[in-house]
PDB file of C-alpha atoms in Angstrom:
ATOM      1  CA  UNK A 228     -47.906  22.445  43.451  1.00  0.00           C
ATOM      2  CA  UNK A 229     -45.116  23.733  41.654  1.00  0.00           C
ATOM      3  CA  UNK A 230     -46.758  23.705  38.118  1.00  0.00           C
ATOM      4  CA  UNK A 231     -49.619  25.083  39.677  1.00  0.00           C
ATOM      5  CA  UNK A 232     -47.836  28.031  40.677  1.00  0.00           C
ATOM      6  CA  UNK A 233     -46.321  28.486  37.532  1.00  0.00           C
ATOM      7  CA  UNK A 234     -49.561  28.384  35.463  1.00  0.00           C
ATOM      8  CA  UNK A 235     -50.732  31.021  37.908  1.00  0.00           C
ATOM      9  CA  UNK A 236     -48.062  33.354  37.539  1.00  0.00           C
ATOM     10  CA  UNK A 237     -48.180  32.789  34.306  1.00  0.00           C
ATOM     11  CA  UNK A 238     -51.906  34.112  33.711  1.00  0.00           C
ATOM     12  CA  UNK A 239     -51.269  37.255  36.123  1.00  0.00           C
ATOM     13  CA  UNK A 240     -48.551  38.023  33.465  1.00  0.00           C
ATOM     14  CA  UNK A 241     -51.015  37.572  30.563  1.00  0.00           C
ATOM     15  CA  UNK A 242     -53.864  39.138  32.669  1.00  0.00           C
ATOM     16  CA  UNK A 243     -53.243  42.721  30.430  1.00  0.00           C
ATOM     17  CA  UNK A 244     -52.886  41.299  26.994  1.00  0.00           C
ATOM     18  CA  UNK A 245     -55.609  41.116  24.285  1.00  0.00           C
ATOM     19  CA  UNK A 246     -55.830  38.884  21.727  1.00  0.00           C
ATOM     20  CA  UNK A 247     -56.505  40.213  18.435  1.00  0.00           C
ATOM     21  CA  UNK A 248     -59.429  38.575  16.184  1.00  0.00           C
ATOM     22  CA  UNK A 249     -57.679  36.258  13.336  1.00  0.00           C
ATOM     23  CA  UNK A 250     -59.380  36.966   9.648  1.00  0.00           C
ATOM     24  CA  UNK A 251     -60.413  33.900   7.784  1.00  0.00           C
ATOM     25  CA  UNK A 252     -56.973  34.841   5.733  1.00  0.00           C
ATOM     26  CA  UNK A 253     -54.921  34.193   8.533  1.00  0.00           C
ATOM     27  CA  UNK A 254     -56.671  30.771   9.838  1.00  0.00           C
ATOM     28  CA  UNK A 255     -56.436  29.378   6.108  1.00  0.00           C
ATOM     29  CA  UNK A 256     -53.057  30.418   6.277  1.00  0.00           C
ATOM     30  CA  UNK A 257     -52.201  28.678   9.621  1.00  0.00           C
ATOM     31  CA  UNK A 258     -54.035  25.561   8.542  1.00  0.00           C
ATOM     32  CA  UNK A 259     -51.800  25.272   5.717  1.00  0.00           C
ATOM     33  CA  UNK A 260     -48.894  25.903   7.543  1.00  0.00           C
ATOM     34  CA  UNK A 261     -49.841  23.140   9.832  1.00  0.00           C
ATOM     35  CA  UNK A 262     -50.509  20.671   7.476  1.00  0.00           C
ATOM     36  CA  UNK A 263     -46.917  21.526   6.114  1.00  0.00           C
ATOM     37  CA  UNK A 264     -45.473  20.415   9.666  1.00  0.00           C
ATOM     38  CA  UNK A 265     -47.241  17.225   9.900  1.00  0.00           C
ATOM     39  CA  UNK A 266     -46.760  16.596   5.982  1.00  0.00           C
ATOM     40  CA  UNK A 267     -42.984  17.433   7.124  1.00  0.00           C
ATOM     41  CA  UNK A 268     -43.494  15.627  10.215  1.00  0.00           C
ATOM     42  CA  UNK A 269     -44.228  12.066   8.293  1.00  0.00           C
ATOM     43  CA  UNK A 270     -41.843  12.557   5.936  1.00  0.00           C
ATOM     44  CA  UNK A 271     -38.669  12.878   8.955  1.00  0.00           C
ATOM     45  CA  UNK A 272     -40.497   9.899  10.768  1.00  0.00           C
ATOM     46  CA  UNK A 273     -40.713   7.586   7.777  1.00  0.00           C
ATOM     47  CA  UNK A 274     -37.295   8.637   7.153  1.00  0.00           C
ATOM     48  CA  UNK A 275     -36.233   7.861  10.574  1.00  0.00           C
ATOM     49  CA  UNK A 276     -37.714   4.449  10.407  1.00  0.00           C
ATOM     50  CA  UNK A 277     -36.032   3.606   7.401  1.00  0.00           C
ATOM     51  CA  UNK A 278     -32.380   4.536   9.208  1.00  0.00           C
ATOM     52  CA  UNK A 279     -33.231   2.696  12.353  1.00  0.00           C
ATOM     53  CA  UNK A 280     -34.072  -0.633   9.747  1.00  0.00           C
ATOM     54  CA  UNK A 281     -30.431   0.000   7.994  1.00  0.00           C
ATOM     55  CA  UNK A 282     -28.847   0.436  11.938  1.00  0.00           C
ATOM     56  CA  UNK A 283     -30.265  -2.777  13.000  1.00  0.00           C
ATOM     57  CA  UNK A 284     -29.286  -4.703   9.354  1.00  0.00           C
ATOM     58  CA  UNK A 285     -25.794  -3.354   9.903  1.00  0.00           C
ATOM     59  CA  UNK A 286     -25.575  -3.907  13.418  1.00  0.00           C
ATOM     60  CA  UNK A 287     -27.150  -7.696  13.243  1.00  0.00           C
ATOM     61  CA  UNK A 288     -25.246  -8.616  10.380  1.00  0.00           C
ATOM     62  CA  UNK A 289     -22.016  -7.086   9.348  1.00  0.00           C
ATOM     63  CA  UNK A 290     -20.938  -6.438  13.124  1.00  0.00           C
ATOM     64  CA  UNK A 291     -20.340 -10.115  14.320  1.00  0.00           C
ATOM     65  CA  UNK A 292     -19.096 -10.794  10.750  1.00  0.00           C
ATOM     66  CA  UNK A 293     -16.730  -8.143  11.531  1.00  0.00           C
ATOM     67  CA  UNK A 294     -16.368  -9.449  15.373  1.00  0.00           C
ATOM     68  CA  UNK A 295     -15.705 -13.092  13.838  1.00  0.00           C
ATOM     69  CA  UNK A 296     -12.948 -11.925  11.330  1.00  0.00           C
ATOM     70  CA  UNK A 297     -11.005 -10.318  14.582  1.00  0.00           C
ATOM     71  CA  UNK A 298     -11.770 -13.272  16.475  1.00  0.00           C
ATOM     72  CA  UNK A 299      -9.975 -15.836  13.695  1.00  0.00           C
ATOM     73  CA  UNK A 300      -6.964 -13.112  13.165  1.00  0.00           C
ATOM     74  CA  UNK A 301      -6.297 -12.959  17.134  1.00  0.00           C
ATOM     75  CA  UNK A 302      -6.315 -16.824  16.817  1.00  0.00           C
ATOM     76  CA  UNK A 303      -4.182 -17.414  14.052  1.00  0.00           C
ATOM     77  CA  UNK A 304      -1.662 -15.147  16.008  1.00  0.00           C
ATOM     78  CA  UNK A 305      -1.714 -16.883  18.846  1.00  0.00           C
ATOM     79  CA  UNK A 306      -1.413 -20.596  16.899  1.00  0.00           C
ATOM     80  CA  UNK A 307       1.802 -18.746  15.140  1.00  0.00           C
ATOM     81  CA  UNK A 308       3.178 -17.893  18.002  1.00  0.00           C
ATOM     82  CA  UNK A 309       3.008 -21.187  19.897  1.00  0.00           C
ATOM     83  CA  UNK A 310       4.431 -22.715  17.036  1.00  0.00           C
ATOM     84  CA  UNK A 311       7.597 -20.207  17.199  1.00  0.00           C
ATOM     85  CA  UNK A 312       7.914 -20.491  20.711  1.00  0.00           C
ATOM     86  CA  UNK A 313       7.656 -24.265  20.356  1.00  0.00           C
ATOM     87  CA  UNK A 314       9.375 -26.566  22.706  1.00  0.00           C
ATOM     88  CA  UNK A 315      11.130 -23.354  24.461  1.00  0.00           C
ATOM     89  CA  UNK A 316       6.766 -22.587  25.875  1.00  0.00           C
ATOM     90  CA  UNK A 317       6.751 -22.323  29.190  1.00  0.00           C
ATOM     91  CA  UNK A 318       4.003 -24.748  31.044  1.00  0.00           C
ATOM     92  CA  UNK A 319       1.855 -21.409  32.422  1.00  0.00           C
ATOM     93  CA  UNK A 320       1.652 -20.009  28.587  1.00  0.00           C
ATOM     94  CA  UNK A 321       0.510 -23.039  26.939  1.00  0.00           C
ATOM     95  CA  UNK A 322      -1.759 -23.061  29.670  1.00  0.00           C
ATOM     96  CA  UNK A 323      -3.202 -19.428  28.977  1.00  0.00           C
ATOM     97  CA  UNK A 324      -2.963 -20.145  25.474  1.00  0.00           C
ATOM     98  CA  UNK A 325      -5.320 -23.499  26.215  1.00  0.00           C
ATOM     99  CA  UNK A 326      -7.996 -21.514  28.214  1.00  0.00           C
ATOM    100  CA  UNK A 327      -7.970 -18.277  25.025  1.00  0.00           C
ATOM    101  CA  UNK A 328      -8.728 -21.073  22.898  1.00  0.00           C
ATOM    102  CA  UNK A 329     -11.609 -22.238  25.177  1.00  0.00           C
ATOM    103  CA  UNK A 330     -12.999 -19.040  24.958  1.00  0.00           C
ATOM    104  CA  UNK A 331     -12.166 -18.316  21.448  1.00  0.00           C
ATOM    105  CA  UNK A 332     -14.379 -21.693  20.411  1.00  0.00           C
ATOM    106  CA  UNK A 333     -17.299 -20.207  22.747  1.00  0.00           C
ATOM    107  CA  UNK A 334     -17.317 -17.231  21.428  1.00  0.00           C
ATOM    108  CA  UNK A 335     -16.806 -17.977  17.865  1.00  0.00           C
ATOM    109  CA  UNK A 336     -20.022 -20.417  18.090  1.00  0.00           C
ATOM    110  CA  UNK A 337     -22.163 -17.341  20.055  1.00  0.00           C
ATOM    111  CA  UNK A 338     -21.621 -15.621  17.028  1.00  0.00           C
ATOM    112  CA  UNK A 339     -21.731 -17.932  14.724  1.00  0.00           C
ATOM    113  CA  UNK A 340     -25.272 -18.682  15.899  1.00  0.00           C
ATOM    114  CA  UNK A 341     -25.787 -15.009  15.793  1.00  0.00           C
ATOM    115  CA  UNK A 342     -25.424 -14.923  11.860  1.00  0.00           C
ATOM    116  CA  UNK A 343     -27.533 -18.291  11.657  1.00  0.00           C
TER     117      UNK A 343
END
């Protein structure tokens, strides 16, 4: 209803105006300039295709590389650590440092069967 209205008000506000005759000149001239837009048009759309293929290369391979590299840092610091802390561990962080393991090995194989 609302778009109807609109459309109507729309033609009152045109109901004055003439359109002028276009000479062949002009309509060439358009057609041109609109094949220029869709020429342009293909051109930003193959060019947009080609990004989105790099985004998903980069995204499906060098991001869980990158996410496994963090993962084996954040591990090796906590393997260091327990090995500083030694006998002095409390019971309740060996036991956190137990269950990040866990999760570090479940992790590390999601991604690992990412990359594969």
């Amino acid at each position: 209803a609302l778009l109807l209205l609109l459309l109507v008000s729309n033609l009152l506000l045109w109901e004055k105006v003439a359109s002028v005759p276009l000479s062949s000149d002009e309509i060439d001239d358009d057609q041109l300039y609109l094949k220029k837009l869709f020429d342009h048009a293909m051109i930003l759309s193959q060019n947009i295709s080609k990004l989105n293929i790099e985004m998903r290369r980069t995204y499906l391979e060098d991001f869980p590389k990158l996410i496994l590299s963090r993962l084996r840092a954040w591990n090796d610091t906590l393997k260091n650590l327990l090995t500083i802390l030694g006998n002095r561990t409390h019971n309740d962080v060996i036991s956190l440092a137990k269950d990040i393991e866990r999760k570090y090995a479940e992790l590390s194989e999601d991604i690992k069967s990412i990359l594969s």
